[in-house]
GROMACS .gro file of C-alpha atoms in nm:
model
  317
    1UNK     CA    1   9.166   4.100   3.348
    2UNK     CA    2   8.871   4.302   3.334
    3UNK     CA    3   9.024   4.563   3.095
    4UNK     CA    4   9.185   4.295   2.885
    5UNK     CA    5   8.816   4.149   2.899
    6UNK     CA    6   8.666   4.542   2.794
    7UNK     CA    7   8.990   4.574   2.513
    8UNK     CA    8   8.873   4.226   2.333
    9UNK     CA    9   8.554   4.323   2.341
   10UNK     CA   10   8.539   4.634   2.186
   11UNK     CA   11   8.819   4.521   1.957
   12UNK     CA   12   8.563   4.245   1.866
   13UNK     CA   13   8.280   4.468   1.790
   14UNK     CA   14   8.514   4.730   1.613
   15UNK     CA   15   8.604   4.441   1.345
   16UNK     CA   16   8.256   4.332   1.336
   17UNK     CA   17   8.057   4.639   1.250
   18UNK     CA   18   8.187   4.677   0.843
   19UNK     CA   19   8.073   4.346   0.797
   20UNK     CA   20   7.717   4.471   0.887
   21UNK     CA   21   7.651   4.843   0.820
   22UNK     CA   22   7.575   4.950   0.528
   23UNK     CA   23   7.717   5.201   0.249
   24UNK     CA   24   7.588   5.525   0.454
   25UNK     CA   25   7.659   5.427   0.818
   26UNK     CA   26   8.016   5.278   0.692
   27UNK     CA   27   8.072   5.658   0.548
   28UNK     CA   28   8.019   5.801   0.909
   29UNK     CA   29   8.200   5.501   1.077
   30UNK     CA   30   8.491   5.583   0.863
   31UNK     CA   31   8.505   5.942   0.945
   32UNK     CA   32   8.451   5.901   1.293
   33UNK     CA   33   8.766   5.698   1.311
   34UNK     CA   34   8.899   5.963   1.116
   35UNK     CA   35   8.866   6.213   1.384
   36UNK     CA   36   8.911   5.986   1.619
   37UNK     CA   37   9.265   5.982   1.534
   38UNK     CA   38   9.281   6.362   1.498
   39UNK     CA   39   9.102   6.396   1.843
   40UNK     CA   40   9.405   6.214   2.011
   41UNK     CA   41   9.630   6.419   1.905
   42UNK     CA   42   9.407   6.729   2.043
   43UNK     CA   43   9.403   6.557   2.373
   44UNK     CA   44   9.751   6.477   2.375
   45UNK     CA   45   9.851   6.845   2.306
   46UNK     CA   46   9.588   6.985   2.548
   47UNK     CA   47   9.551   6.752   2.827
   48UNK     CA   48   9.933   6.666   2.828
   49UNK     CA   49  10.103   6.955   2.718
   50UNK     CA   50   9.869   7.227   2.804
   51UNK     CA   51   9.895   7.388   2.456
   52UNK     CA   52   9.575   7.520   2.216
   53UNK     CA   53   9.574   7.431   1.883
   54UNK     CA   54   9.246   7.568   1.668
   55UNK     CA   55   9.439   7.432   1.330
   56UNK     CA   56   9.459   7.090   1.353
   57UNK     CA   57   9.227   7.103   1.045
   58UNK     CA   58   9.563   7.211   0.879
   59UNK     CA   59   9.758   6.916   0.975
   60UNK     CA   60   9.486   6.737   0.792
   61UNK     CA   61   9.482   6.916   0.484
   62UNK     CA   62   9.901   6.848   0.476
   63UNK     CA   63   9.825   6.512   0.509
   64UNK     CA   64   9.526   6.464   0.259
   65UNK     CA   65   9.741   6.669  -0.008
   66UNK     CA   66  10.073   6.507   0.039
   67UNK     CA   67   9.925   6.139  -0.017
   68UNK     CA   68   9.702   6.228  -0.324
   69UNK     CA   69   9.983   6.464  -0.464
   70UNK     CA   70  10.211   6.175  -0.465
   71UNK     CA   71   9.960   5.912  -0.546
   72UNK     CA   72   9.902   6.107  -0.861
   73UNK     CA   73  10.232   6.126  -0.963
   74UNK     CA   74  10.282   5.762  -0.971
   75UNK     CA   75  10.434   5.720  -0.624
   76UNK     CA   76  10.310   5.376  -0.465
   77UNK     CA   77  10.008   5.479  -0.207
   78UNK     CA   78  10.140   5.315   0.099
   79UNK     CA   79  10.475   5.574   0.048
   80UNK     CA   80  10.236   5.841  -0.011
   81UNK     CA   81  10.022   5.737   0.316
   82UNK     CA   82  10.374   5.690   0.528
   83UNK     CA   83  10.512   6.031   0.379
   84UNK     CA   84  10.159   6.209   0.533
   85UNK     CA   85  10.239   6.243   0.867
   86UNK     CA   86  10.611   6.252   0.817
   87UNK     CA   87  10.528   6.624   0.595
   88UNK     CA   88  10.273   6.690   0.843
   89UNK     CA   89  10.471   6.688   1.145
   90UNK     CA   90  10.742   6.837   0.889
   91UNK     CA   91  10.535   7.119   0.890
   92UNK     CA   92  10.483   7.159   1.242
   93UNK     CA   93  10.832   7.164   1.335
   94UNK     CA   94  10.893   7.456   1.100
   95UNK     CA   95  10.602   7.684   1.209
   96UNK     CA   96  10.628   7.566   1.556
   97UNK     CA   97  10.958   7.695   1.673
   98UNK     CA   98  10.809   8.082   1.646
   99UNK     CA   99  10.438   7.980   1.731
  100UNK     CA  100  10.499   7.770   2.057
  101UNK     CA  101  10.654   8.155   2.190
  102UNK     CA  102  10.273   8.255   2.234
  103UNK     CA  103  10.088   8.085   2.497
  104UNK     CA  104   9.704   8.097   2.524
  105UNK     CA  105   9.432   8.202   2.316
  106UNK     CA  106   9.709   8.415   2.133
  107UNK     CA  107   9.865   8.029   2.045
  108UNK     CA  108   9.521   7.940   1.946
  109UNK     CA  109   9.468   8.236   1.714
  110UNK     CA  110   9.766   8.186   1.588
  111UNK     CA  111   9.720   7.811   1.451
  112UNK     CA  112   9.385   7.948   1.333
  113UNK     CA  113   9.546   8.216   1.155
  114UNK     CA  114   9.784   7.932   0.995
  115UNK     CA  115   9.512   7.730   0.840
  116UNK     CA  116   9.323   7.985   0.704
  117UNK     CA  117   9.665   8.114   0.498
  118UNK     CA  118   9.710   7.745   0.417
  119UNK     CA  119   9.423   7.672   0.284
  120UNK     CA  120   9.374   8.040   0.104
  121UNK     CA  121   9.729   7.893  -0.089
  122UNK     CA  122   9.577   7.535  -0.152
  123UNK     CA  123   9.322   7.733  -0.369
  124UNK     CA  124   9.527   7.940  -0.537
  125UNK     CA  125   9.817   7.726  -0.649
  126UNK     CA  126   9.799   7.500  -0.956
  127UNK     CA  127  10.016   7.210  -0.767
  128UNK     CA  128   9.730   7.161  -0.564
  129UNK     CA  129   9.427   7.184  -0.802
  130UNK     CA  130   9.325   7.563  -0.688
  131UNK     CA  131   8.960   7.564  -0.564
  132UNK     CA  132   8.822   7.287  -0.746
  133UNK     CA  133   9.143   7.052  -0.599
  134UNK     CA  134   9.278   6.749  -0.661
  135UNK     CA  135   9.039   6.449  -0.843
  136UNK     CA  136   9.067   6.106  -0.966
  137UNK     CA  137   9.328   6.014  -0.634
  138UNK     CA  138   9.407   5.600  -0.680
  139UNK     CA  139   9.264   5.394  -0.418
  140UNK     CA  140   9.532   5.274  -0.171
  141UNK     CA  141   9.693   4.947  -0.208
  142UNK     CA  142   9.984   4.745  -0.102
  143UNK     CA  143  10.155   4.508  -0.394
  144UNK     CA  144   9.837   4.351  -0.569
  145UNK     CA  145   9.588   4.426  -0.280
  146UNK     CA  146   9.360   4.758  -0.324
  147UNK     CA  147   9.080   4.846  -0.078
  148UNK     CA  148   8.846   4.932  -0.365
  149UNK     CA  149   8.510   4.878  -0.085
  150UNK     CA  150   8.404   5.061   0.231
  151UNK     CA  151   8.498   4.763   0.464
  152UNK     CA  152   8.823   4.797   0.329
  153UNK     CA  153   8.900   5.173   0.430
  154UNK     CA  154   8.703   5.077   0.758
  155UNK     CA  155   8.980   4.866   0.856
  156UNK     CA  156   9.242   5.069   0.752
  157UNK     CA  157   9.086   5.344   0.942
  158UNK     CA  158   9.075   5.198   1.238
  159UNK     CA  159   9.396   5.004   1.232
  160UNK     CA  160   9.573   5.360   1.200
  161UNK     CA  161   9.339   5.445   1.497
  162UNK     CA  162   9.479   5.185   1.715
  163UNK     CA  163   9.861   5.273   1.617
  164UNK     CA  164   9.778   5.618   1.718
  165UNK     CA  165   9.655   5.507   2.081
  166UNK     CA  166   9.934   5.268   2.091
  167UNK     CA  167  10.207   5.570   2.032
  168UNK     CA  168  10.027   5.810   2.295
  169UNK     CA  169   9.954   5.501   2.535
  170UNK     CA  170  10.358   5.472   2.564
  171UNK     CA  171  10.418   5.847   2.512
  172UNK     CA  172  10.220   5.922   2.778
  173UNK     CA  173  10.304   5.626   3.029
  174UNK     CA  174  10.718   5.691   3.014
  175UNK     CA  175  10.951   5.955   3.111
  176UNK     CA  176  10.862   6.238   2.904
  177UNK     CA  177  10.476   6.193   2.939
  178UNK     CA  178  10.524   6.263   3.322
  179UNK     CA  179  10.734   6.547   3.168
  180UNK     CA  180  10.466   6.677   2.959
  181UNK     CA  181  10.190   6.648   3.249
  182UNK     CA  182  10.433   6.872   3.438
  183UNK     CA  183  10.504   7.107   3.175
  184UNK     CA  184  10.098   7.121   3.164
  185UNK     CA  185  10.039   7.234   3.500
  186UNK     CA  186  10.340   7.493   3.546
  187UNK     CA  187  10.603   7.581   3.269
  188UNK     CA  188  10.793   7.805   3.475
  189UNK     CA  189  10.825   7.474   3.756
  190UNK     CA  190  10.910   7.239   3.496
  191UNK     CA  191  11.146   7.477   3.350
  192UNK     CA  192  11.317   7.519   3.711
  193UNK     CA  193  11.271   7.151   3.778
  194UNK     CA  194  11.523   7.131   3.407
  195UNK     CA  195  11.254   7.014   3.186
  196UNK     CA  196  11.334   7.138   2.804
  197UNK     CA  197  11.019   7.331   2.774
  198UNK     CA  198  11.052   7.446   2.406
  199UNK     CA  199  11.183   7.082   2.284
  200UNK     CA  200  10.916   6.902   2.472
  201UNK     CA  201  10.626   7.177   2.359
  202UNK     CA  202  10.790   7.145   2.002
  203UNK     CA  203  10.764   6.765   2.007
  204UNK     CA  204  10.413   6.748   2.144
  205UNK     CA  205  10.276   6.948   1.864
  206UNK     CA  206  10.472   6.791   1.596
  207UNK     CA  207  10.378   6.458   1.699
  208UNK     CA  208   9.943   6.544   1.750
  209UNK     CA  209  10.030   6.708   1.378
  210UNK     CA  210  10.192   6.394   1.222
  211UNK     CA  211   9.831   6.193   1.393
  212UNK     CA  212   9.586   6.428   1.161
  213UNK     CA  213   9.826   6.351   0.918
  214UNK     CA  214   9.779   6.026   0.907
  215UNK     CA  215   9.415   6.055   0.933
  216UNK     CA  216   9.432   6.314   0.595
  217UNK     CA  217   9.604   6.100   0.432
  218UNK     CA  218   9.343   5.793   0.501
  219UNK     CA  219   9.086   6.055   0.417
  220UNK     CA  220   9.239   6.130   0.053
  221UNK     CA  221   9.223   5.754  -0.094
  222UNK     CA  222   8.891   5.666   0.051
  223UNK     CA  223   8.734   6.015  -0.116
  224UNK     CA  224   8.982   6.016  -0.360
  225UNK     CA  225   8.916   6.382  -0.390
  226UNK     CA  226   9.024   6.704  -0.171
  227UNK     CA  227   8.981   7.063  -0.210
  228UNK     CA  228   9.034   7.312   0.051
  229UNK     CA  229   8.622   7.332   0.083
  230UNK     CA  230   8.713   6.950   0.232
  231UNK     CA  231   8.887   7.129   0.521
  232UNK     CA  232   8.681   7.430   0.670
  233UNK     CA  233   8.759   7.597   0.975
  234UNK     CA  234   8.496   7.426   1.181
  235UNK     CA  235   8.665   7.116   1.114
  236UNK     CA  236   8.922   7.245   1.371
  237UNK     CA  237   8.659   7.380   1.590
  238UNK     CA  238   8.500   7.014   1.591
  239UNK     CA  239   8.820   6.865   1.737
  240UNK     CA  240   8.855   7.102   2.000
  241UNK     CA  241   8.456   7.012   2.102
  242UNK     CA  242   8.542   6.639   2.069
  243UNK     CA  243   8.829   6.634   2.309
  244UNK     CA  244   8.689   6.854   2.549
  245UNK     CA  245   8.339   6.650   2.549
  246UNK     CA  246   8.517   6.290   2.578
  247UNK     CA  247   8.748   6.437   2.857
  248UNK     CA  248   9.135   6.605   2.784
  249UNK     CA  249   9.444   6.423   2.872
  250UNK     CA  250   9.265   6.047   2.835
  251UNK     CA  251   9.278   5.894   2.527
  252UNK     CA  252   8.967   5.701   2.546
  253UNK     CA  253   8.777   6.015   2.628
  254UNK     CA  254   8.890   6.144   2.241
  255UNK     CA  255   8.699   5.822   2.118
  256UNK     CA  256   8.399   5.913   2.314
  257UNK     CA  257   8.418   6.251   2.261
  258UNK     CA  258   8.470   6.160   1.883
  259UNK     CA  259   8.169   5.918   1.881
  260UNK     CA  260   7.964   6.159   2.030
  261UNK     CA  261   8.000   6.434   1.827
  262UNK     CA  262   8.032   6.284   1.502
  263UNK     CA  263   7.660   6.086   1.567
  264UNK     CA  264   7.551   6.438   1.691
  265UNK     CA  265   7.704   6.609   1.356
  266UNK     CA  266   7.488   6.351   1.171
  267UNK     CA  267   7.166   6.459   1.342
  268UNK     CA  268   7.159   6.775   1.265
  269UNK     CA  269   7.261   6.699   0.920
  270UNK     CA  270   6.950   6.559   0.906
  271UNK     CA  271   6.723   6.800   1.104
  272UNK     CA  272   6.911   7.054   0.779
  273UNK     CA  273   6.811   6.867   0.503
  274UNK     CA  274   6.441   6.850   0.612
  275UNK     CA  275   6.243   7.029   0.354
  276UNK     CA  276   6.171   7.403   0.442
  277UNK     CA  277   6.503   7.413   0.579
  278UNK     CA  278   6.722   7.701   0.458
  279UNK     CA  279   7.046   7.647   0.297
  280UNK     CA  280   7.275   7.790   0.597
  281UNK     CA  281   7.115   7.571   0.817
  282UNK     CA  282   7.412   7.259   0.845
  283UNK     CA  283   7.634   7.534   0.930
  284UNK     CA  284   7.433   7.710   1.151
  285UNK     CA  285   7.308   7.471   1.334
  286UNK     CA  286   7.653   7.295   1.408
  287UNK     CA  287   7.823   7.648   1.579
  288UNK     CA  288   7.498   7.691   1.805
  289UNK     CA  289   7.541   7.291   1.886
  290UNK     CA  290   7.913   7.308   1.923
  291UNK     CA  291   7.840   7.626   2.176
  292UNK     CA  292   7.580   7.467   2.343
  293UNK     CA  293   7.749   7.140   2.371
  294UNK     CA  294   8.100   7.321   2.524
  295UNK     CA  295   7.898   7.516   2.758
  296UNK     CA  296   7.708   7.207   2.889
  297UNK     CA  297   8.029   7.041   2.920
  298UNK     CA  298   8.186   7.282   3.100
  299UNK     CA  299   7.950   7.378   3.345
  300UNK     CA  300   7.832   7.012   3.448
  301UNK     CA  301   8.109   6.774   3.324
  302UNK     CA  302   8.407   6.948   3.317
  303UNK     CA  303   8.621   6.656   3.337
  304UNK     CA  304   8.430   6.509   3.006
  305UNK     CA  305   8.180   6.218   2.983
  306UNK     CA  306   8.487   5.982   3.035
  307UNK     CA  307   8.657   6.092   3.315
  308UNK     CA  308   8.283   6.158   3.472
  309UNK     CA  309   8.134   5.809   3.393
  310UNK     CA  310   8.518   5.624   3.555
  311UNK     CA  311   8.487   5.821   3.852
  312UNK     CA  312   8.081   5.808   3.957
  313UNK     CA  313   8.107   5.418   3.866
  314UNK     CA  314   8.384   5.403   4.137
  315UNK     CA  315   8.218   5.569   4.382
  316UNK     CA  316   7.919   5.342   4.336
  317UNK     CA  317   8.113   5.080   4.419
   0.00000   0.00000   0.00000
């Protein structure tokens, strides 16, 4: 009863806030729902299936592209939205079968390597708008609605957010979630103990791409402009910090560690637009942050806030 009680509640509050922020704080309440969703997936991949992804920020991009590309070409938004993850995770099954060989940080450079060749195409290629990308995107809309405000894409953000939760909540909780925790701890054990390593590995990433697919393709309508300068590296790098600092392998720790980061973010966005302030600074600023933050993390929480603040409360008790 008490979680049912804590799930209403924060429901509550989640549908009240775009009735009472404003234009600016609905922006960053957007976007943290945005990588909220992306963060998931992280967890999912990482916490579950014990596999390190630094290119999520790809599996965006596929997303954000897809939708606009067909929204532009007269396809109805909610196809182009629903075709997002489906290209995304598309896209991971192709590159996956000969990336999922490497294990480690060889995995992780890998997936690094792939967004960086993805995104040097998405600025060279006139389907996608070269460098200056893809403008004028139509605002989403089903039949005669169109979520032409803020509160509008709020909603729609976070509604995709909860469908995400909902598919790792079961994913995790059945057969092939215990699978995948295995799989985690010992490949070689759940090999021998006839778990289908590759398939399950395979799935696992397809599935955390087809989340940041969803989220790009949210992303696209409510800018309604993308450009691979919408999709840097430390995009990816920000997931990674997010899932670690709410707590891997919990999905409520991605929220946190989503919150956390993205109100952190908008600090030192500010501290970087202070006059005096040199024009590196944002970016500067958020690797020495991200660093510090990980290290912090690691050496005094390294279960994440989550996982920390669950256990000490039942201790106290």
């Amino acid at each position: 009863m008490k979680r049912l009680a804590g799930g209403l509640l924060i429901a509550a509050v989640t549908l009240a806030l775009p009735a009472v922020l404003d234009d600016s704080s609905l922006a960053v309440y957007i976007l943290l729902g945005l990588a909220a969703m992306v963060t998931v997936g992280v967890s999912l991949l990482m916490g579950y299936a014990g596999q390190v992804s630094l290119g999520q920020g790809a599996f965006y991009a596929i997303g954000a592209y897809t939708a606009a590309l067909l929204a532009l070409n007269g396809v109805p938004p909610l196809v182009g939205l629903i075709a997002a993850p489906v290209a995304a995770a598309a896209f991971a099954l192709v590159i996956g079968t000969p990336l999922l060989r490497l294990r480690g940080h060889h995995l992780a450079f890998a997936t690094l390597a792939m967004q960086l060749i993805l995104l040097s195409l998405a600025g060279q290629l006139d389907v996608t708008g070269g460098d200056i990308g893809l403008q004028a995107i139509p605002q989403f809309g089903v039949g005669s609605f169109e979520a032409g405000s803020a509160p509008a894409y709020a909603y729609l953000t976070w509604a995709g957010l909860a469908l995400v939760m909902l598919v790792t909540h079961n994913v995790i909780t059945s057969r092939p979630g215990r699978a995948l925790r295995a799989l985690a701890t010992s490949e070689t054990a759940a090999a021998s103990a006839g778990i289908p390593v590759g398939r399950y590995k395979l799935i696992v990433f397809a599935l955390s791409a087809a989340f940041a697919g969803l989220a790009g393709g949210i992303y696209c309508f409510y800018t309604g402009y993308v450009a691979p300068g919408s999709f840097p590296v430390l995009i990816s790098i920000q997931y990674i910090v997010m899932a670690v600092v709410g707590g891997l392998g919990t999905i409520w720790g991605a929220v946190v560690g989503a919150t956390a980061i993205t109100l952190l973010v908008q600090g030192l966005d500010r501290v970087a637009s202070l006059p005096g302030m040199p024009t590196y600074a944002p970016s500067v600023l958020s690797y020495a942050v991200y660093a510090l933050v990980l290290i912090l993390v690691v050496l005094f929480l390294p279960r994440g806030l989550l996982p920390t603040f669950t256990r000490a409360r039942f201790k106290d008790r």
